[in-house]
Amino acid sequence: MNELIDKLKQELIEVLNLEEVQPADIDNNAPLFGDDGLGLDSIDALELIVLLEKNYGIKLNDPKEGREIFKNMTTMAEYVSQHRTK
Amino acid sequence: MRIASHCRITPNRCLANGQPVPVQRSERPYLTDLYHSLSMGYPKFFKMDNLCKAGVLAAELVLRGSSVDGLTPRHDVAVVGLNSSSSLDADLQHLQHLHPDSYFPSPAVFVYTLANIVTGEIAIRHKILGESSFYVIPEFSAHQMAKVIATTLSDANINCLLCGWIEVLGQELDVLMMLIDRLNGPAPTAQNINSLYNER
Amino acid sequence: MLKRLGDSIISKLGIGSRKNYMAVRNGQSGVEHCPSGTLGVPEPFMASLIDRELLNDHFMPIGGNRVHFYTPFEKLAILAVHQALQQANIDAAAPQVQFILSTTKGNIGLLEQPEHPYGPQRVHLWQSARLLAQFFGNSNEPLVVSNACISGLCAQIQADRLLALGQHSVAVVVGAEVLSKFIISGFQSFKALSPTRCRPFDAARDGLNLGEGAACIVYQRREADCPMAPGEMRLSGGAIRNDANHISGPSRTGEGLYNAITAVRGGHSEPPAFISAHGTATPYNDEMEAIALSRAGLLSAPTFSLKPHFGHTLGAAGVLETVISMHALADGVALGSWGAEHLGVSHKVNITPEMRPAQGATFLKLMSGFGGSNAAIAVSTSPNTTNTSQPCE
């Protein structure tokens, strides 16, 4: 799981253009959205949906599903490991 | 009405009120180096397309030292952009995500396929709640800019206007940003705008 | 202040503003299911598309053998202007006439066809505008307004201000948009499209429909103190305001839209005859609009959205929806809003699926869009049509 989390962090930094963030800066359990933690926004959430589909073959049609999945790195990695098709 | 301050950005060069802005060059793109040299501390910058980057940097420079401080919401400030190729630079990026063999349209790219996003980014950065507009014309025209300035300031609620020619396409980078207010000084006439555009 | 000399609409629902207006009154919709592969888009979608063959058939009588020289986008815009000019009875080639084109993406679909015959310059919005003005023999440099979804209102506001400068006395304001894989794929990636016909302000709303269309209003400058002739339709005010909040998400407080509405209404407390809302049927837009209407004290005004009939026609929408609303104002009705069965916003917007009589001489047209932009215009007609005062020329 830790390996997947590290990989997801790298991918997240790349697709969301978080130029000044290092993987080590992202706490596995800190919120990704909102003013605490990473402070991602609604476009970032949509971009993460594209990431899941492109890299892991997971298709989310309802963006609301993303809220739970993208809560933090741990929830995201758990979802990916359970649902990935590639 | 006067041009209170202005800024010119061309490939590898930036002038603020006629003075060169010192930029520590690296192998990164010029606009990124310019961003770092301005110590903006605005990570959102890296999410923007080049049109927005250019517009946001130019706005930063002309607003430094002005009453538009980015902290107080300003209902009396407008931001208006003009260019020739609209958002074509971002449009070509979006197109690359539509290839039949790898069809993954990206919302973070698509959102920049509207030219007026640059005025929105500037408004967000500086808490500008007045008008935001974007016009497309064939080429730089000081005459058209003077007209747009006059029409925007015909809104009596607007005291201050950021007006920029922001042309970005591939390697092409051509920006003239002006801050215009209602005080006395060098008027935003076509002649004055032209001389700022031709500043070296 | 501007007086309408003529107007037109071209959409899936037909050619001509009266025809489109009556289609709306009769509950017709151009929005249809478009199966996978339509316009090269892999996923199916709902949209109001204009048949290209039909467009050519209508273009032939005015453009003749140039039917293959112009792109579908340009033909649509030309046709709209041609129709409006027939009513306006002016010489479009005259130096006092200024063309203003409102569009978000113009010919952008050409990028998807590397082999297209139109030349590399044709994706430029200004190029389309030039060809349009030249078609009508007008040699003034046209202006393109590209301000996302609010462009059509901005174009009318800018027409008013430009004519006030005095150099021109007539503005031909045309809004046009055609759809392409480019646009639809982007809205799909935003998860903004509804799989069914859109339901503005309804509890079950789940996104917007896109649409193609063009509309034109020919405006002439009028002094504010000049009395209105019976049936005259005037653009009496307009304002554009930014949310300074987010480039794609509507403001949670309706800030920009509220500010645009109050700037247009000034000190007027008299309620408008109706409000022609933006009403895209995305969850956030309609909620934001409800908040802005509540803050502006306009919840009691009859409100409707035209999106279930035309889809969101993007750069054309501001002009197209203004034209339909002008016809409704002339008839003294607030149109019905298809699908608004169970209000699904946090403030009690006065919206019904049925058409209702409307009292008053002024309506407000609202729009909001990407980039945090919002616009409002006020359009007025003469309060009673038996007004016998001499109109000024």
XYZ file of C-alpha atoms in Angstrom:
679
model
C 0.000 0.000 0.000
C 2.833 2.411 0.857
C 4.317 1.889 -2.556
C 0.989 2.740 -4.183
C 0.622 5.828 -1.993
C 4.059 7.045 -3.056
C 3.249 6.445 -6.704
C -0.082 8.268 -6.393
C 1.627 11.212 -4.708
C 4.050 11.531 -7.613
C 1.220 11.331 -10.127
C -0.908 13.815 -8.209
C 1.909 16.363 -8.020
C 2.495 15.977 -11.738
C -1.085 16.196 -13.042
C -2.093 18.967 -10.663
C 1.072 21.008 -11.323
C 1.946 21.261 -7.645
C 5.353 22.577 -8.578
C 6.486 23.512 -5.070
C 5.232 20.362 -3.310
C 7.397 17.283 -2.607
C 5.843 13.809 -2.049
C 7.166 13.913 1.531
C 5.197 17.129 2.160
C 1.895 15.302 1.694
C 0.677 13.661 4.894
C -1.064 10.349 4.121
C -4.030 11.272 6.313
C -4.258 15.036 5.804
C -7.245 16.341 3.807
C -6.504 16.954 0.129
C -9.303 19.523 -0.280
C -10.282 22.598 1.672
C -8.131 25.158 3.401
C -6.234 22.662 5.572
C -3.751 20.289 4.018
C -3.134 20.502 0.298
C -5.969 22.922 -0.544
C -7.067 21.323 -3.810
C -10.158 22.673 -5.615
C -13.014 21.443 -7.808
C -10.968 21.365 -11.016
C -8.301 19.307 -9.215
C -11.026 16.853 -8.180
C -12.103 16.456 -11.815
C -8.486 16.032 -12.868
C -8.030 13.254 -10.298
C -11.020 11.477 -11.878
C -9.149 11.591 -15.207
C -6.027 10.257 -13.460
C -7.946 7.255 -12.073
C -9.323 6.453 -15.496
C -6.128 6.978 -17.434
C -3.659 5.243 -15.122
C -5.837 2.701 -13.314
C -8.808 2.085 -15.628
C -11.308 3.255 -13.002
C -14.288 5.155 -14.408
C -16.201 7.496 -12.097
C -19.299 9.019 -13.649
C -20.603 10.914 -10.665
C -18.083 13.490 -9.459
C -19.716 13.321 -6.015
C -18.191 9.853 -5.549
C -14.831 11.592 -5.598
C -15.476 13.324 -2.279
C -14.956 10.144 -0.235
C -12.314 8.644 -2.493
C -10.121 11.744 -2.571
C -10.434 12.561 1.129
C -6.735 11.864 1.689
C -3.916 9.789 0.194
C -4.837 6.724 2.245
C -8.476 6.659 1.109
C -7.409 7.246 -2.467
C -4.857 4.412 -2.408
C -7.385 2.043 -0.812
C -9.951 2.793 -3.485
C -7.421 2.386 -6.281
C -6.105 -0.925 -4.991
C -9.647 -2.313 -4.729
C -10.988 -1.071 -8.067
C -8.053 -0.835 -10.454
C -8.379 -2.669 -13.773
C -4.850 -1.901 -14.951
C -7.707 59.917 -16.842
C -4.107 58.750 -16.832
C -1.919 55.730 -17.329
C -0.745 55.319 -13.723
C 1.702 52.500 -14.416
C 2.516 50.038 -17.149
C 4.443 46.886 -17.897
C 5.789 45.295 -21.063
C 6.673 41.603 -21.417
C 8.277 40.124 -24.548
C 10.289 36.899 -24.925
C 13.143 37.044 -22.382
C 12.485 40.636 -21.377
C 10.279 42.520 -18.955
C 10.008 46.262 -18.407
C 8.040 47.787 -15.549
C 7.378 51.498 -16.064
C 10.175 51.492 -18.619
C 12.753 49.935 -16.276
C 14.089 46.397 -16.895
C 12.912 43.910 -14.264
C 15.935 41.838 -13.170
C 15.277 38.135 -13.710
C 17.553 35.342 -12.538
C 17.582 33.043 -15.577
C 17.551 29.246 -15.337
C 16.690 26.500 -17.806
C 13.028 26.937 -16.905
C 10.674 29.000 -19.096
C 11.131 32.772 -18.897
C 7.715 33.354 -17.301
C 8.577 30.892 -14.497
C 11.847 32.692 -13.843
C 10.016 36.008 -13.844
C 7.508 34.591 -11.333
C 10.323 33.533 -8.989
C 12.072 36.868 -9.285
C 8.856 38.618 -8.160
C 8.601 36.475 -4.974
C 4.847 36.222 -5.377
C 4.318 33.092 -3.291
C 1.296 32.142 -5.412
C 1.473 28.389 -6.188
C -1.700 28.651 -8.305
C 0.584 30.218 -10.899
C 1.887 26.776 -11.871
C -1.595 25.555 -12.724
C -2.171 28.327 -15.248
C -1.704 28.243 -18.992
C 0.822 30.630 -20.528
C -1.779 33.282 -21.384
C -2.828 33.502 -17.739
C 0.768 33.359 -16.499
C 1.709 36.294 -18.702
C -1.359 38.327 -17.719
C -1.036 37.611 -14.008
C 2.666 38.551 -13.948
C 2.034 41.785 -15.843
C -0.864 42.683 -13.535
C 1.337 41.974 -10.517
C 3.928 44.420 -11.771
C 1.575 47.287 -12.618
C -0.353 46.941 -9.343
C 2.717 46.973 -7.087
C 2.560 50.063 -4.938
C -0.992 50.870 -6.105
C -4.101 51.074 -3.925
C -5.240 47.690 -5.314
C -3.574 45.654 -2.585
C -5.183 42.243 -3.080
C -6.548 42.312 0.462
C -9.449 44.745 0.190
C -12.234 43.705 -2.236
C -12.418 46.354 -4.942
C -15.784 46.944 -6.570
C -14.454 49.963 -8.451
C -11.698 48.210 -10.393
C -12.133 46.573 -13.818
C -9.857 44.252 -15.754
C -10.020 44.068 -19.527
C -7.874 41.992 -21.861
C -7.377 42.015 -25.620
C -5.418 39.843 -27.998
C -5.354 38.314 -31.439
C -5.239 34.555 -30.997
C -7.713 34.293 -28.114
C -6.872 31.098 -26.181
C -5.431 29.250 -29.193
C -2.302 28.335 -27.214
C -4.418 26.402 -24.675
C -6.766 25.178 -27.425
C -3.878 23.319 -29.053
C -3.045 21.739 -25.680
C -6.642 20.547 -25.231
C -6.574 19.079 -28.738
C -3.638 16.862 -27.785
C -5.843 15.204 -25.178
C -8.446 14.263 -27.799
C -6.354 11.846 -29.821
C -8.452 8.745 -30.661
C -5.737 6.409 -29.293
C -5.446 8.303 -26.023
C -8.683 10.187 -25.473
C -8.533 11.750 -22.007
C -9.829 15.342 -22.123
C -8.367 17.206 -19.172
C -10.600 19.635 -17.243
C -7.522 21.493 -15.979
C -6.499 22.165 -19.584
C -9.995 22.724 -20.986
C -10.826 25.471 -18.492
C -8.092 27.615 -20.054
C -9.587 27.317 -23.552
C -11.474 30.549 -22.890
C -9.537 33.773 -23.382
C -11.296 35.581 -20.540
C -9.948 33.181 -17.901
C -6.893 35.438 -17.708
C -9.059 38.345 -16.564
C -10.661 36.004 -14.024
C -7.261 34.898 -12.686
C -6.179 38.527 -12.293
C -9.482 39.366 -10.571
C -9.024 36.486 -8.106
C -5.422 37.363 -7.313
C -6.242 41.036 -6.609
C -9.857 40.744 -5.327
C -11.203 42.757 -8.265
C -15.003 42.717 -8.243
C -15.688 45.232 -11.003
C -16.021 44.426 -14.681
C -13.964 41.766 -16.445
C -14.036 41.565 -20.242
C -12.055 40.158 -23.126
C -11.917 41.307 -26.752
C -10.272 39.760 -29.795
C -8.883 41.935 -32.604
C -6.587 41.091 -35.564
C -3.404 42.652 -34.179
C -2.140 45.079 -31.548
C -3.973 48.354 -31.985
C -3.408 51.282 -29.629
C -6.462 52.884 -31.211
C -8.721 49.924 -30.297
C -7.254 49.814 -26.797
C -7.945 53.500 -26.264
C -11.535 52.871 -27.352
C -11.971 49.920 -24.992
C -10.550 51.998 -22.132
C -13.004 54.814 -22.852
C -15.979 52.447 -23.044
C -15.076 50.557 -19.868
C -14.659 53.791 -17.924
C -18.087 54.958 -19.096
C -19.324 52.762 -16.203
C -19.415 55.421 -13.468
C -18.805 52.799 -10.762
C -15.369 51.997 -12.179
C -12.515 54.232 -10.984
C -9.576 52.152 -11.977
C -8.918 49.845 -14.920
C -6.304 47.243 -15.687
C -6.156 47.029 -19.458
C -3.815 44.617 -21.164
C -2.792 43.453 -24.593
C -1.922 39.823 -23.784
C -0.851 37.854 -26.842
C 0.601 34.395 -26.230
C 0.949 31.652 -28.842
C 3.741 29.076 -28.781
C 7.000 31.012 -28.488
C 5.226 34.309 -29.162
C 4.858 36.517 -26.091
C 3.713 40.113 -26.338
C 2.204 41.908 -23.370
C 1.426 45.522 -22.595
C -0.458 45.969 -19.325
C -1.590 49.370 -18.112
C -3.202 50.609 -14.935
C -5.540 53.474 -15.714
C -7.236 55.689 -13.162
C -9.225 58.907 -13.165
C -6.452 61.193 -11.884
C -4.583 63.714 -14.014
C -1.535 62.563 -15.928
C -0.497 61.005 -19.238
C -3.849 60.149 -20.859
C -4.517 56.702 -22.382
C -4.572 58.071 -25.922
C -3.645 55.907 -28.893
C -0.445 57.903 -29.239
C 0.618 57.387 -25.611
C -0.299 53.707 -25.683
C 1.717 53.257 -28.852
C 4.802 54.817 -27.327
C 4.561 52.488 -24.314
C 4.166 49.525 -26.651
C 7.281 50.551 -28.549
C 9.365 51.136 -25.417
C 12.732 49.368 -25.415
C -29.284 53.630 -24.761
C -30.074 51.491 -27.788
C -33.208 50.920 -29.811
C -33.796 47.571 -31.499
C -34.260 47.910 -35.251
C -34.438 44.207 -36.031
C -33.663 40.767 -34.671
C -33.280 37.157 -35.710
C -32.574 33.681 -34.401
C -31.297 30.587 -36.187
C -31.518 27.364 -34.201
C -32.599 23.768 -34.458
C -36.114 25.089 -33.775
C -36.141 27.104 -36.962
C -35.146 30.257 -38.766
C -36.454 33.612 -37.601
C -37.034 35.022 -34.157
C -40.834 34.772 -34.257
C -40.626 31.125 -35.286
C -38.222 30.343 -32.449
C -40.287 32.304 -29.957
C -43.483 30.489 -30.911
C -41.669 27.151 -30.710
C -40.684 27.986 -27.126
C -44.253 28.994 -26.287
C -45.409 25.670 -27.705
C -42.949 23.803 -25.519
C -40.750 22.552 -28.346
C -37.117 21.679 -27.770
C -34.181 21.292 -30.093
C -32.323 19.180 -27.545
C -31.964 15.590 -28.704
C -30.022 12.473 -27.888
C -26.802 12.364 -29.930
C -25.397 8.852 -30.076
C -21.762 7.911 -29.586
C -19.731 9.094 -32.565
C -21.755 12.275 -33.192
C -19.256 15.024 -34.159
C -16.556 12.435 -33.415
C -17.302 12.374 -29.679
C -16.894 8.824 -28.297
C -19.531 9.197 -25.564
C -23.200 9.977 -26.286
C -24.582 13.373 -25.253
C -27.696 15.553 -25.414
C -27.534 18.686 -27.555
C -29.429 20.931 -29.930
C -27.565 20.659 -33.247
C -28.280 22.453 -36.516
C -28.413 20.285 -39.618
C -25.525 21.345 -41.899
C -27.405 20.490 -45.126
C -30.367 22.560 -44.018
C -28.003 25.408 -43.171
C -26.590 25.248 -46.708
C -30.087 25.224 -48.205
C -30.913 28.424 -46.372
C -27.551 30.002 -47.141
C -27.695 29.365 -50.903
C -30.243 32.110 -51.743
C -28.078 34.779 -50.076
C -24.568 33.382 -50.518
C -24.965 31.439 -53.776
C -21.801 29.681 -54.858
C -19.912 30.941 -51.792
C -21.640 28.202 -49.807
C -18.389 26.214 -49.786
C -16.185 29.211 -49.042
C -17.712 29.846 -45.617
C -17.552 27.510 -42.629
C -20.779 26.385 -40.917
C -20.060 28.850 -38.099
C -19.695 31.737 -40.526
C -22.778 30.736 -42.511
C -24.815 30.631 -39.340
C -23.680 34.119 -38.334
C -24.208 35.523 -41.844
C -27.698 34.063 -42.023
C -28.605 35.575 -38.647
C -27.364 39.018 -39.688
C -29.107 38.783 -43.053
C -32.440 38.003 -41.370
C -32.148 40.822 -38.830
C -31.118 43.341 -41.505
C -34.258 42.610 -43.483
C -36.287 43.957 -40.569
C -33.887 46.754 -39.676
C -33.979 48.349 -43.092
C -30.529 49.934 -42.877
C -27.505 49.915 -45.142
C -25.103 47.567 -43.338
C -22.241 48.759 -45.542
C -22.535 52.342 -44.285
C -19.538 53.696 -42.309
C -21.708 54.462 -39.256
C -22.454 50.727 -38.810
C -20.257 48.701 -36.442
C -20.285 44.869 -36.381
C -19.805 43.109 -33.042
C -19.432 39.327 -32.933
C -20.019 37.360 -29.753
C -18.614 33.835 -29.652
C -16.509 31.683 -27.383
C -14.892 29.315 -29.864
C -15.877 30.336 -33.419
C -14.291 27.979 -35.944
C -12.345 25.979 -33.353
C -13.692 22.688 -34.732
C -11.391 23.205 -37.731
C -8.446 22.197 -35.527
C -9.876 18.678 -35.510
C -9.765 18.516 -39.324
C -6.144 19.036 -40.399
C -7.203 18.686 -44.060
C -9.856 21.401 -44.032
C -9.867 23.740 -47.041
C -10.263 27.046 -45.208
C -6.640 27.941 -44.438
C -4.787 28.167 -41.104
C -5.984 31.706 -40.267
C -9.627 30.634 -40.144
C -9.533 29.458 -36.523
C -9.012 33.070 -35.475
C -12.153 34.714 -34.143
C -11.273 38.071 -35.695
C -10.995 36.393 -39.086
C -14.577 35.137 -38.880
C -15.714 38.586 -37.775
C -13.953 40.219 -40.725
C -15.477 37.796 -43.216
C -18.873 38.451 -41.693
C -18.597 42.250 -41.935
C -17.143 41.983 -45.444
C -20.029 39.780 -46.578
C -22.279 42.763 -45.919
C -19.850 45.217 -47.482
C -18.907 46.822 -44.151
C -15.271 47.876 -43.928
C -15.073 48.975 -40.269
C -12.873 46.660 -38.182
C -15.376 44.446 -36.333
C -14.978 43.731 -32.634
C -15.079 40.212 -31.178
C -16.307 39.820 -27.619
C -15.126 36.548 -26.103
C -16.107 36.523 -22.462
C -17.191 32.894 -22.046
C -20.896 32.271 -21.463
C -21.756 35.921 -20.815
C -20.322 37.116 -24.174
C -23.728 37.807 -25.740
C -24.695 40.250 -23.012
C -21.242 41.856 -23.016
C -21.532 42.386 -26.774
C -24.795 44.311 -26.311
C -23.352 46.336 -23.428
C -20.250 47.133 -25.476
C -22.449 48.106 -28.451
C -24.224 50.621 -26.217
C -20.959 52.131 -24.996
C -19.303 52.212 -28.418
C -22.259 53.989 -29.981
C -22.221 56.455 -27.090
C -18.699 57.472 -28.148
C -20.399 58.964 -31.195
C -18.407 57.527 -34.076
C -21.087 55.008 -35.041
C -24.871 55.125 -34.775
C -25.836 51.522 -35.555
C -24.444 48.268 -34.162
C -25.024 44.844 -35.658
C -24.629 42.531 -32.664
C -24.442 38.879 -33.594
C -23.856 35.901 -31.328
C -23.024 32.519 -32.835
C -21.703 29.158 -31.727
C -21.321 25.759 -33.351
C -20.418 22.654 -31.396
C -17.501 20.324 -32.003
C -15.669 17.487 -30.319
C -13.404 20.174 -28.873
C -16.210 21.801 -26.877
C -18.290 18.754 -25.996
C -15.323 16.707 -24.746
C -14.364 19.567 -22.450
C -17.811 19.894 -20.917
C -17.905 16.116 -20.516
C -14.601 16.201 -18.656
C -16.195 18.764 -16.362
C -19.045 16.300 -15.743
C -21.296 19.244 -16.531
C -23.611 17.608 -19.077
C -26.981 16.098 -18.228
C -27.810 12.705 -19.775
C -31.394 13.956 -20.223
C -33.105 17.224 -21.188
C -31.916 19.828 -18.678
C -34.198 20.962 -15.834
C -33.208 24.443 -14.634
C -33.837 25.154 -10.933
C -35.473 21.751 -10.458
C -34.529 19.474 -7.570
C -33.679 16.714 -10.064
C -31.393 18.881 -12.230
C -28.118 17.200 -13.037
C -26.314 19.316 -15.587
C -26.652 21.306 -18.756
C -27.293 20.581 -22.447
C -25.220 22.301 -25.113
C -26.724 23.885 -28.207
C -25.850 25.495 -31.509
C -27.368 28.711 -32.676
C -26.986 32.247 -33.860
C -28.924 35.383 -33.106
C -28.623 38.990 -34.157
C -29.965 42.296 -32.902
C -29.506 45.454 -34.930
C -29.372 48.369 -32.519
C -29.499 52.102 -33.111
C -28.323 54.768 -30.665
C -31.097 56.610 -28.819
C -30.903 59.411 -26.298
C -32.333 58.478 -22.915
C -34.747 61.415 -22.913
C -36.176 60.473 -26.293
C -39.724 59.127 -25.770
C -40.429 55.566 -26.818
C -42.547 54.748 -29.820
C -45.265 52.104 -29.400
C -43.738 48.643 -29.390
C -40.188 49.994 -29.291
C -37.685 47.756 -27.513
C -34.702 49.349 -25.795
C -31.542 48.172 -24.135
C -31.758 50.490 -21.146
C -28.818 49.325 -19.056
C -26.152 46.713 -18.509
C -23.315 45.781 -16.181
C -20.537 43.190 -16.036
C -19.086 42.116 -12.670
C -16.531 39.502 -11.602
C -16.817 37.158 -8.599
C -13.056 37.143 -7.936
C -13.645 33.700 -6.492
C -12.856 30.791 -8.818
C -12.227 30.357 -12.560
C -14.846 27.644 -13.016
C -16.948 27.397 -9.856
C -19.800 29.879 -9.332
C -19.529 32.098 -6.268
C -21.218 30.674 -3.148
C -22.599 34.132 -2.350
C -23.687 35.139 -5.869
C -21.442 38.171 -5.416
C -20.729 39.110 -9.027
C -24.245 38.461 -10.281
C -25.757 40.364 -7.366
C -23.438 43.286 -8.075
C -24.306 43.237 -11.780
C -28.037 43.235 -10.990
C -27.807 46.129 -8.526
C -25.621 48.136 -10.920
C -28.246 47.736 -13.658
C -31.251 48.445 -11.450
C -29.692 51.431 -9.726
C -32.241 52.891 -7.328
C -35.246 51.216 -9.001
C -37.367 49.286 -6.561
C -40.146 48.583 -9.061
C -40.063 44.861 -9.868
C -39.251 43.810 -13.445
C -41.917 42.141 -15.612
C -39.786 39.002 -15.500
C -36.273 37.704 -15.178
C -34.745 35.742 -18.011
C -32.284 33.718 -15.963
C -29.071 32.012 -17.003
C -30.487 28.750 -15.565
C -28.025 26.266 -17.012
C -29.370 23.475 -14.772
C -26.004 22.669 -13.233
C -26.456 22.262 -9.478
C -24.103 25.125 -8.588
C -25.114 27.713 -11.193
C -28.811 27.678 -10.392
C -28.160 27.762 -6.648
C -25.828 30.742 -7.105
C -28.458 32.528 -9.186
C -31.106 31.904 -6.535
C -28.833 33.425 -3.892
C -28.149 36.491 -6.059
C -31.884 36.963 -6.801
C -32.677 36.658 -3.113
C -30.017 39.213 -2.169
C -31.356 41.583 -4.835
C -34.914 41.265 -3.509
C -36.148 39.767 -6.779
C -37.552 36.426 -5.647
C -41.114 37.508 -6.404
C -40.410 38.357 -10.066
C -41.525 35.654 -12.526
C -38.369 33.881 -13.680
C -37.591 31.422 -16.484
C -34.717 29.732 -18.234
C -34.637 29.011 -21.980
C -31.945 26.320 -21.792
C -34.374 23.346 -22.039
C -35.382 24.633 -25.504
C -32.071 25.638 -27.066
C -29.484 24.093 -24.788
C -26.685 26.385 -23.678
C -25.644 28.117 -26.892
C -22.528 29.596 -25.201
C -21.397 32.717 -27.074
C -24.760 32.971 -28.846
C -26.842 32.572 -25.691
C -26.794 36.183 -24.488
C -28.140 37.481 -27.792
C -30.480 34.571 -28.521
C -32.108 34.578 -25.095
C -32.437 38.381 -25.143
C -34.326 38.180 -28.458
C -36.756 35.529 -27.160
C -37.256 37.576 -23.986
C -37.983 40.735 -26.029
C -40.766 38.893 -27.820
C -42.142 37.660 -24.498
C -42.067 41.213 -23.085
C -43.935 42.505 -26.144
C -46.590 39.827 -25.559
C -46.752 40.547 -21.804
C -45.864 36.999 -20.779
C -43.269 35.293 -18.635
C -42.400 32.066 -20.422
C -42.622 28.687 -18.766
C -39.523 26.851 -17.648
C -39.709 23.250 -18.749
C -38.761 20.795 -16.026
C -39.020 23.214 -13.088
C -41.513 20.991 -11.251
C -39.999 20.895 -7.773
C -37.839 23.844 -6.850
C -34.380 22.615 -5.959
C -32.581 25.759 -4.802
C -32.298 27.256 -1.324
C -34.362 30.393 -2.098
C -37.909 30.561 -3.439
C -37.314 31.603 -7.033
C -40.642 32.332 -8.754
C -40.367 29.786 -11.554
C -43.029 27.515 -13.046
C -43.228 25.130 -15.995
C -46.275 27.063 -17.270
C -46.286 30.384 -19.085
C -47.826 33.269 -17.102
C -48.983 36.820 -17.788
C -46.325 39.398 -16.838
C -46.887 42.983 -15.741
C -44.311 45.623 -16.381
C -42.287 47.287 -19.076
C -38.795 45.991 -18.282
C -37.098 42.612 -18.039
C -33.706 41.603 -16.740
C -31.519 39.125 -18.588
C -28.821 37.474 -16.489
C -25.801 35.362 -17.365
C -22.792 33.949 -15.542
C -19.838 31.994 -16.740
C -16.317 30.636 -16.474
C -13.709 33.141 -15.424
C -16.020 34.327 -12.619
C -17.865 36.587 -15.017
C -21.454 37.779 -14.604
C -23.587 40.165 -16.594
C -27.047 41.666 -16.390
C -28.938 43.818 -18.861
C -32.274 45.585 -18.647
C -34.535 45.782 -21.697
C -37.590 48.037 -21.726
C -40.565 48.610 -23.944
C -43.076 51.429 -23.914
C -45.268 51.059 -20.796
C -48.452 51.369 -22.815
C -48.680 50.907 -26.510
C -51.160 53.752 -26.946
C -48.384 56.272 -26.252
C -48.920 58.982 -28.858
C -45.923 61.208 -28.126
C -43.785 61.914 -31.134
C -40.781 59.566 -31.317
C -37.521 61.331 -32.141
C -35.346 60.469 -35.074
